[in-house]
Amino acid sequence: MSAISPTPGVGDLCPVLQASPIATSDAVVVESPQQLNSLPSQPPIGQTSYFASPGIEGPADSPTKAASGSRSSADLLRRLSLVDGDRPTTPYLDPQVEYPALNLTGRILSATFCIPHTLGFKSGRDWDIRPRRGTSALFDSFTHLSEAGTVWDHTLVGWTGEIKPSDELPSRPQSPVEGTTSSKNSLNKTVLVPLNNLSAPIPVDGSVRPSAPQPHGEGIRVSKADRECLEKQLRRDKSGKIVPVWLMDRSEDDKDDVVLKDQGRWRRYAEHEIYTLFHYKQHEPTDGRAERRWWTDYCQMNQMFADRILEIYKPGDIVWVHDYHLLLLPSILRQRLPHIYLGFFLHVPFPSSEFLRCLSRRKEILTGVLGANMIGFQTFSYSRHFSSCCTRILGFDAVSAGVDAYGAHIAVDVFPIGIDAAACAKLAYGNRVIEDKIQRIRAQYAGQKIIVGRDRLDTVRGVAQKLQAFEKFLERHPEWRGKVVLIQVTSPTSIEELKEDGGHKMANKISTLVAKINGLYGGLEYTPVFHFPQYLSQDEYFALLRVADVGLITSVRDGMNTTSLEYVVCQRDNHGPLILSEFSGTAGSLTSAMHINPWDLIGVAEAIHQALTMPAEEKANQQRMSYRHVTTNTVQLWQRTYLTRLLANLASFNQSFSTPPLDRALLLTRYRLAKKRLFMFDYDGTLTPIVKDPQAAIPTDRVIRTIKTLAQDERNAVWIISGRDQAFLDEWMGHISELGLSAEHGSFIRHPETDEWENLTEKVDMSWQKEVMEIFQHYTEKTQGSFIERKLIALTWHYRRSDPEYGAFQARECKKHLENTVGKKWDVEVMSGKANLEVRPTFVNKGEIAKRLVASYGFGKGEPPEFVLCLGDDNTDEDMFRTLRATKLPPENVFSVTVGASSKQTLASWHLLEPADVIAAVALLNANGSSNVDAKLAAGY
């Protein structure tokens, strides 16, 4: 019988492998109970650290001690990665004791797209709750966090998933009792007629016809009482507390009865657009109407998740967001709760900037994720792609250790997920049902080597490439014909786009390849490929992995492929080699496996031959290394490591360097009391936003009106202290006669009510400029998009229009060149700015101008300014803040304000987020004479 018939073929070719509604799909693996006892109390983490640890003498006792004294994000991660032999870096200590400054509640709220159950509904009755297939490694980690022995109080927040009437769910299977052997197989059931003549995937339960898609106009009506019933059931769930998110139209929010329509809409943008592009696939161009609808639903879904989390959130909770369906959630939560402790982990690959640029909502996606305190990825290459995208698309400074966005530092780290190395030992080993199935499979394929593949029916899983490579193997090695079989199991996809593919294109392609191979190289007594488009039961799944001689995984793009990890554990005794795609996220962890390029069909064919002919000693060595990794780097260690790193980052950065927001009430009070006031403003990034073209950073009408109004008060001395040259400041701000101007970081000064500029560096030898110009010209020729700005005193090399990463690299090289040449001959300094390098005399800086302006008042009784407001956004403005700290002015009269996030390291005492906030604060002071000032202040004017 043909190997591609949908149901009869399954039973005829291998009676042990049957269609069954039971599935463990992704993470059902463990080592034997005997070996579990020999494992260390906690596995070492050294293999999961991507940061070296030179220069530190011995590991610290705890992450808090390791993090103390870190000078940068990279230094922090390096310290956290220290390992003393097999000593674990993740402690069992209570985090509330370990990090007292964080004021933790001990609660974790994990946000994931779906709860770990599928739901059947019948009004007025208890809900039919069944396990959800897939992502079991993630759900295992949630279960571990909810166990009684942990220090965490865990709650899972997730969508209910598509709710179906209970009578539309597949009938529950009658599993054989352990220790017995079922005498029947699926052939005794009434089977379905094939959905098409090439054996596309069939429903899990052959006795149930697939229901027709529900029309969008209809829906499932769920009453408030029924919703409360489900929430009550889920609170008592054995896997831990679960809080469901009810996704519905906003118009349904206040109704007792809600109608759930077109439930698949909430998946569409994530699975049609994000998932496909993250796996390096692109759609044909469309008019964009559907995409806009999907994007609206995607935004609404993330908003509803945020609403649900805020209903149960308490200050000190940790919120942990998972995967690509919730990329906007971190930013939404951060906007509502600025001081929330928030982590994000992406379970799928992250693409390079060349692909992410093709996504129309690329900026929204990136800024949404950057609301987290720490972002985790499966592999270093994914984290590197993310950092590169933040630099190239958003213009933020980024390195492998993190991203500096909006003045805050967001840590970026690597956490390869594992499987539960203990939960499935009793299932994989010592089960007589599994042992019996193994014997029957071996008898069925007596004298033949068994190659096993198990994948979902996604184009990214590389099933077609696997079959083509196997065909090439049989062609190049005819001696193996009749001696080897490929058993390929393809379970239905969970991706919305592929489920809606009415033509079953991928399934048809696979079935055609299977028919071709079996037709070319098979016969009455030999069938090379057995294709089973179905789910497997637990027993069948473990039996298949244990009996295999070779495991073959050919993903063309994948996150962490847990099947490969499960295969390693199940091959404890058999030592079957694992052939693993280099494009799988698991490849970086299982370094001892045989790595292949799935697009190189001949290479894969030769790898199959090598695996089949590999000496026993070599197979044992490969298995030993892989087995050690899988059984030590478990899913429990993954979540423990992630949380430890997150807490260490929170303790190191957010607490140590938090600058409070400007107290506008206090600012206004001190302003009203003062008779002599001094204002000092930076220009770029303070009064106007940073832009790519420096000449485009012109002040708005509101900025000009606000500054002019402030300067017209005779009690106010208002100065703009900028790195801009005289011509720019004259053109845009010079018409305000009451305003004082300082150009080129204090090299020139123009007093109020005058048009003359005073050169403070007139007697300085400027001969160094010629040599600097030659060096800048050299790097300008090498760096496309860069240019030189020549000022009277300073020279500036801009690379804002260049490739961000290459421009930054060239800037570092140029700076070293300047410091080793000009810097040793002349009294000049090389300053790194925002996408620029500037060379200027050492004594020229904004701090000197600030000192000069304060001193001009005098320091006698009644002479110093009674109110000082100084605002700036970058490193050059720190000189002003430093000068003000060193003066004898009363601290309560001095307001030094940095523009940026509260976590930015600064000498300023206060912070405002952006230039718009600066203008709003100054406008508040201008309204001092109004009778409505207090009302405006209360309204956040």
mmCIF file of C-alpha atoms in Angstrom, residues 78-290:
data_model
loop_
_atom_site.group_PDB
_atom_site.id
_atom_site.type_symbol
_atom_site.label_atom_id
_atom_site.label_comp_id
_atom_site.label_asym_id
_atom_site.label_seq_id
_atom_site.Cartn_x
_atom_site.Cartn_y
_atom_site.Cartn_z
ATOM 1 C CA ARG A 78 30.896 39.842 32.712
ATOM 2 C CA ARG A 79 30.812 39.791 36.509
ATOM 3 C CA LEU A 80 27.528 37.904 36.557
ATOM 4 C CA SER A 81 28.970 35.219 34.277
ATOM 5 C CA LEU A 82 31.794 34.193 36.624
ATOM 6 C CA VAL A 83 31.889 30.514 37.365
ATOM 7 C CA ASP A 84 34.095 28.802 39.898
ATOM 8 C CA GLY A 85 34.469 25.317 38.473
ATOM 9 C CA ASP A 86 31.036 23.699 38.680
ATOM 10 C CA ARG A 87 29.852 26.211 41.209
ATOM 11 C CA PRO A 88 26.406 27.550 40.260
ATOM 12 C CA THR A 89 25.944 31.255 39.778
ATOM 13 C CA THR A 90 22.226 31.211 40.508
ATOM 14 C CA PRO A 91 21.510 31.131 44.251
ATOM 15 C CA TYR A 92 18.716 29.519 46.204
ATOM 16 C CA LEU A 93 18.499 32.604 48.406
ATOM 17 C CA ASP A 94 15.242 34.462 48.828
ATOM 18 C CA PRO A 95 15.351 37.334 46.304
ATOM 19 C CA GLN A 96 13.572 39.590 48.797
ATOM 20 C CA VAL A 97 16.536 39.106 51.126
ATOM 21 C CA GLU A 98 19.171 39.179 48.388
ATOM 22 C CA TYR A 99 17.874 42.422 46.846
ATOM 23 C CA PRO A 100 16.295 44.416 49.696
ATOM 24 C CA ALA A 101 16.550 47.750 47.821
ATOM 25 C CA LEU A 102 14.137 46.496 45.165
ATOM 26 C CA ASN A 103 11.293 45.987 47.689
ATOM 27 C CA LEU A 104 10.164 42.825 45.914
ATOM 28 C CA THR A 105 6.825 41.225 46.715
ATOM 29 C CA GLY A 106 8.049 37.783 45.639
ATOM 30 C CA ARG A 107 5.362 37.606 42.938
ATOM 31 C CA ILE A 108 5.983 36.940 39.236
ATOM 32 C CA LEU A 109 3.345 37.704 36.620
ATOM 33 C CA SER A 110 4.186 35.811 33.428
ATOM 34 C CA ALA A 111 2.416 37.107 30.331
ATOM 35 C CA THR A 112 2.175 34.654 27.446
ATOM 36 C CA PHE A 113 -0.141 34.658 24.462
ATOM 37 C CA CYS A 114 -2.186 31.575 25.389
ATOM 38 C CA ILE A 115 -2.859 29.680 28.562
ATOM 39 C CA PRO A 116 -1.603 26.047 28.547
ATOM 40 C CA HIS A 117 -5.117 24.683 27.963
ATOM 41 C CA THR A 118 -7.657 24.429 25.174
ATOM 42 C CA LEU A 119 -11.176 25.250 26.323
ATOM 43 C CA GLY A 120 -14.540 23.715 25.545
ATOM 44 C CA PHE A 121 -17.638 25.694 26.520
ATOM 45 C CA LYS A 122 -21.213 24.843 27.335
ATOM 46 C CA SER A 123 -23.257 27.500 29.073
ATOM 47 C CA GLY A 124 -24.088 26.839 32.698
ATOM 48 C CA ARG A 125 -21.592 24.000 33.099
ATOM 49 C CA ASP A 126 -17.966 23.646 34.114
ATOM 50 C CA TRP A 127 -15.550 24.318 31.305
ATOM 51 C CA ASP A 128 -13.927 21.436 29.456
ATOM 52 C CA ILE A 129 -10.211 22.076 30.063
ATOM 53 C CA ARG A 130 -7.609 20.054 28.139
ATOM 54 C CA PRO A 131 -3.824 20.369 27.691
ATOM 55 C CA ARG A 132 -2.656 22.580 24.833
ATOM 56 C CA ARG A 133 -0.112 21.078 22.472
ATOM 57 C CA GLY A 134 3.190 22.835 21.812
ATOM 58 C CA THR A 135 5.476 25.182 23.771
ATOM 59 C CA SER A 136 5.616 22.668 26.597
ATOM 60 C CA ALA A 137 9.158 23.756 27.513
ATOM 61 C CA LEU A 138 7.783 27.201 28.331
ATOM 62 C CA PHE A 139 4.812 25.790 30.239
ATOM 63 C CA ASP A 140 7.175 23.492 32.158
ATOM 64 C CA SER A 141 9.073 26.542 33.413
ATOM 65 C CA PHE A 142 5.806 28.105 34.585
ATOM 66 C CA THR A 143 4.925 24.914 36.429
ATOM 67 C CA HIS A 144 8.322 24.951 38.131
ATOM 68 C CA LEU A 145 7.815 28.562 39.260
ATOM 69 C CA SER A 146 4.475 27.555 40.771
ATOM 70 C CA GLU A 147 5.793 24.601 42.791
ATOM 71 C CA ALA A 148 5.573 24.748 46.535
ATOM 72 C CA GLY A 149 9.347 24.567 47.003
ATOM 73 C CA THR A 150 10.153 27.767 45.094
ATOM 74 C CA VAL A 151 10.520 31.218 46.620
ATOM 75 C CA TRP A 152 8.189 32.754 44.029
ATOM 76 C CA ASP A 153 4.443 33.274 43.972
ATOM 77 C CA HIS A 154 3.707 32.786 40.278
ATOM 78 C CA THR A 155 0.672 33.787 38.229
ATOM 79 C CA LEU A 156 0.278 33.113 34.509
ATOM 80 C CA VAL A 157 -1.615 35.701 32.466
ATOM 81 C CA GLY A 158 -2.700 34.516 29.012
ATOM 82 C CA TRP A 159 -5.449 34.578 26.426
ATOM 83 C CA THR A 160 -8.061 31.854 26.629
ATOM 84 C CA GLY A 161 -7.317 30.857 23.050
ATOM 85 C CA GLU A 162 -10.068 30.078 20.555
ATOM 86 C CA ILE A 163 -12.973 28.803 22.612
ATOM 87 C CA LYS A 164 -15.069 26.063 21.028
ATOM 88 C CA PRO A 165 -18.308 24.444 22.056
ATOM 89 C CA SER A 166 -17.552 21.341 24.091
ATOM 90 C CA ASP A 167 -19.187 19.041 21.569
ATOM 91 C CA GLU A 168 -16.778 20.233 18.848
ATOM 92 C CA LEU A 169 -13.688 19.119 20.761
ATOM 93 C CA PRO A 170 -12.189 15.743 19.779
ATOM 94 C CA SER A 171 -13.352 12.855 21.920
ATOM 95 C CA ARG A 172 -11.034 12.015 24.759
ATOM 96 C CA PRO A 173 -8.801 8.991 24.025
ATOM 97 C CA GLN A 174 -8.968 5.758 25.909
ATOM 98 C CA SER A 175 -5.305 5.320 26.860
ATOM 99 C CA PRO A 176 -4.152 1.800 27.703
ATOM 100 C CA VAL A 177 -3.349 1.153 31.322
ATOM 101 C CA GLU A 178 0.373 1.194 32.032
ATOM 102 C CA GLY A 179 1.813 -2.270 31.966
ATOM 103 C CA THR A 180 -0.710 -3.569 29.446
ATOM 104 C CA THR A 181 -0.699 -3.685 25.672
ATOM 105 C CA SER A 182 -3.645 -2.487 23.679
ATOM 106 C CA SER A 183 -4.892 -5.182 21.334
ATOM 107 C CA LYS A 184 -6.394 -2.694 18.886
ATOM 108 C CA ASN A 185 -5.040 -0.021 16.654
ATOM 109 C CA SER A 186 -6.503 2.873 14.746
ATOM 110 C CA LEU A 187 -7.441 0.643 11.806
ATOM 111 C CA ASN A 188 -10.372 -0.658 13.833
ATOM 112 C CA LYS A 189 -11.863 2.838 13.949
ATOM 113 C CA THR A 190 -14.042 4.417 11.317
ATOM 114 C CA VAL A 191 -11.602 6.398 9.265
ATOM 115 C CA LEU A 192 -11.991 9.561 7.264
ATOM 116 C CA VAL A 193 -11.911 9.829 3.551
ATOM 117 C CA PRO A 194 -8.692 11.683 2.617
ATOM 118 C CA LEU A 195 -9.111 15.449 2.522
ATOM 119 C CA ASN A 196 -7.258 15.376 -0.797
ATOM 120 C CA ASN A 197 -5.679 12.720 -2.952
ATOM 121 C CA LEU A 198 -2.141 13.524 -1.759
ATOM 122 C CA SER A 199 -2.698 12.918 1.937
ATOM 123 C CA ALA A 200 -2.682 16.344 3.494
ATOM 124 C CA PRO A 201 -2.634 16.391 7.327
ATOM 125 C CA ILE A 202 -5.726 14.879 8.814
ATOM 126 C CA PRO A 203 -7.608 15.712 12.022
ATOM 127 C CA VAL A 204 -6.183 14.268 15.206
ATOM 128 C CA ASP A 205 -9.207 12.133 15.942
ATOM 129 C CA GLY A 206 -10.237 10.150 12.898
ATOM 130 C CA SER A 207 -13.743 9.663 14.273
ATOM 131 C CA VAL A 208 -14.562 13.363 14.238
ATOM 132 C CA ARG A 209 -15.136 15.348 11.077
ATOM 133 C CA PRO A 210 -13.402 18.745 11.132
ATOM 134 C CA SER A 211 -15.900 21.492 11.808
ATOM 135 C CA ALA A 212 -16.438 24.073 9.129
ATOM 136 C CA PRO A 213 -14.918 27.485 9.792
ATOM 137 C CA GLN A 214 -17.275 29.591 11.866
ATOM 138 C CA PRO A 215 -18.709 32.573 9.965
ATOM 139 C CA HIS A 216 -17.422 35.861 11.300
ATOM 140 C CA GLY A 217 -20.930 37.163 11.816
ATOM 141 C CA GLU A 218 -21.694 34.456 14.372
ATOM 142 C CA GLY A 219 -19.940 33.838 17.636
ATOM 143 C CA ILE A 220 -19.984 32.179 21.037
ATOM 144 C CA ARG A 221 -21.983 33.985 23.700
ATOM 145 C CA VAL A 222 -20.323 33.775 27.124
ATOM 146 C CA SER A 223 -22.052 35.177 30.176
ATOM 147 C CA LYS A 224 -20.332 36.905 33.072
ATOM 148 C CA ALA A 225 -21.182 33.932 35.295
ATOM 149 C CA ASP A 226 -19.550 31.560 32.840
ATOM 150 C CA ARG A 227 -16.433 33.721 32.693
ATOM 151 C CA GLU A 228 -16.229 33.796 36.459
ATOM 152 C CA CYS A 229 -16.651 30.019 36.495
ATOM 153 C CA LEU A 230 -13.627 29.568 34.224
ATOM 154 C CA GLU A 231 -11.522 31.979 36.247
ATOM 155 C CA LYS A 232 -12.395 30.038 39.382
ATOM 156 C CA GLN A 233 -11.402 26.747 37.731
ATOM 157 C CA LEU A 234 -8.104 28.187 36.500
ATOM 158 C CA ARG A 235 -7.194 29.580 39.915
ATOM 159 C CA ARG A 236 -7.208 25.983 41.150
ATOM 160 C CA ASP A 237 -5.232 24.634 38.175
ATOM 161 C CA LYS A 238 -2.631 22.044 39.155
ATOM 162 C CA SER A 239 0.039 23.795 37.079
ATOM 163 C CA GLY A 240 -0.362 27.039 39.041
ATOM 164 C CA LYS A 241 -2.568 30.118 39.195
ATOM 165 C CA ILE A 242 -3.843 31.261 35.797
ATOM 166 C CA VAL A 243 -5.577 34.549 35.032
ATOM 167 C CA PRO A 244 -7.311 34.470 31.627
ATOM 168 C CA VAL A 245 -7.414 37.460 29.292
ATOM 169 C CA TRP A 246 -10.739 37.847 27.516
ATOM 170 C CA LEU A 247 -10.066 39.283 24.073
ATOM 171 C CA MET A 248 -13.153 41.015 22.750
ATOM 172 C CA ASP A 249 -14.237 44.208 21.077
ATOM 173 C CA ARG A 250 -14.062 47.265 23.324
ATOM 174 C CA SER A 251 -17.811 47.682 22.867
ATOM 175 C CA GLU A 252 -18.299 44.423 24.811
ATOM 176 C CA ASP A 253 -16.322 45.510 27.878
ATOM 177 C CA ASP A 254 -19.237 46.591 30.062
ATOM 178 C CA LYS A 255 -21.673 43.888 29.055
ATOM 179 C CA ASP A 256 -22.554 40.876 31.175
ATOM 180 C CA ASP A 257 -22.787 38.684 28.085
ATOM 181 C CA VAL A 258 -20.035 38.931 25.469
ATOM 182 C CA VAL A 259 -20.037 37.444 21.999
ATOM 183 C CA LEU A 260 -16.663 36.084 20.895
ATOM 184 C CA LYS A 261 -16.465 36.557 17.122
ATOM 185 C CA ASP A 262 -13.705 35.769 14.674
ATOM 186 C CA GLN A 263 -11.409 34.682 17.497
ATOM 187 C CA GLY A 264 -8.500 34.027 15.145
ATOM 188 C CA ARG A 265 -8.193 37.768 14.400
ATOM 189 C CA TRP A 266 -5.987 38.273 17.461
ATOM 190 C CA ARG A 267 -3.344 36.002 15.959
ATOM 191 C CA ARG A 268 -3.259 37.368 12.459
ATOM 192 C CA TYR A 269 -0.776 40.232 12.597
ATOM 193 C CA ALA A 270 1.639 38.296 14.808
ATOM 194 C CA GLU A 271 1.489 35.106 12.749
ATOM 195 C CA HIS A 272 0.997 36.535 9.256
ATOM 196 C CA GLU A 273 3.475 39.401 9.529
ATOM 197 C CA ILE A 274 5.851 39.078 12.497
ATOM 198 C CA TYR A 275 6.339 35.306 12.614
ATOM 199 C CA THR A 276 6.937 34.985 8.889
ATOM 200 C CA LEU A 277 9.362 37.903 8.698
ATOM 201 C CA PHE A 278 11.228 36.789 11.837
ATOM 202 C CA HIS A 279 11.766 33.491 10.005
ATOM 203 C CA TYR A 280 13.113 35.289 6.905
ATOM 204 C CA LYS A 281 9.986 34.986 4.780
ATOM 205 C CA GLN A 282 8.227 37.793 2.928
ATOM 206 C CA HIS A 283 4.736 38.114 1.494
ATOM 207 C CA GLU A 284 3.732 39.352 -1.908
ATOM 208 C CA PRO A 285 2.837 43.080 -1.851
ATOM 209 C CA THR A 286 -0.819 43.949 -1.158
ATOM 210 C CA ASP A 287 -2.878 47.127 -0.809
ATOM 211 C CA GLY A 288 -2.241 46.996 2.956
ATOM 212 C CA ARG A 289 -5.872 47.125 4.056
ATOM 213 C CA ALA A 290 -5.864 43.731 5.746
#
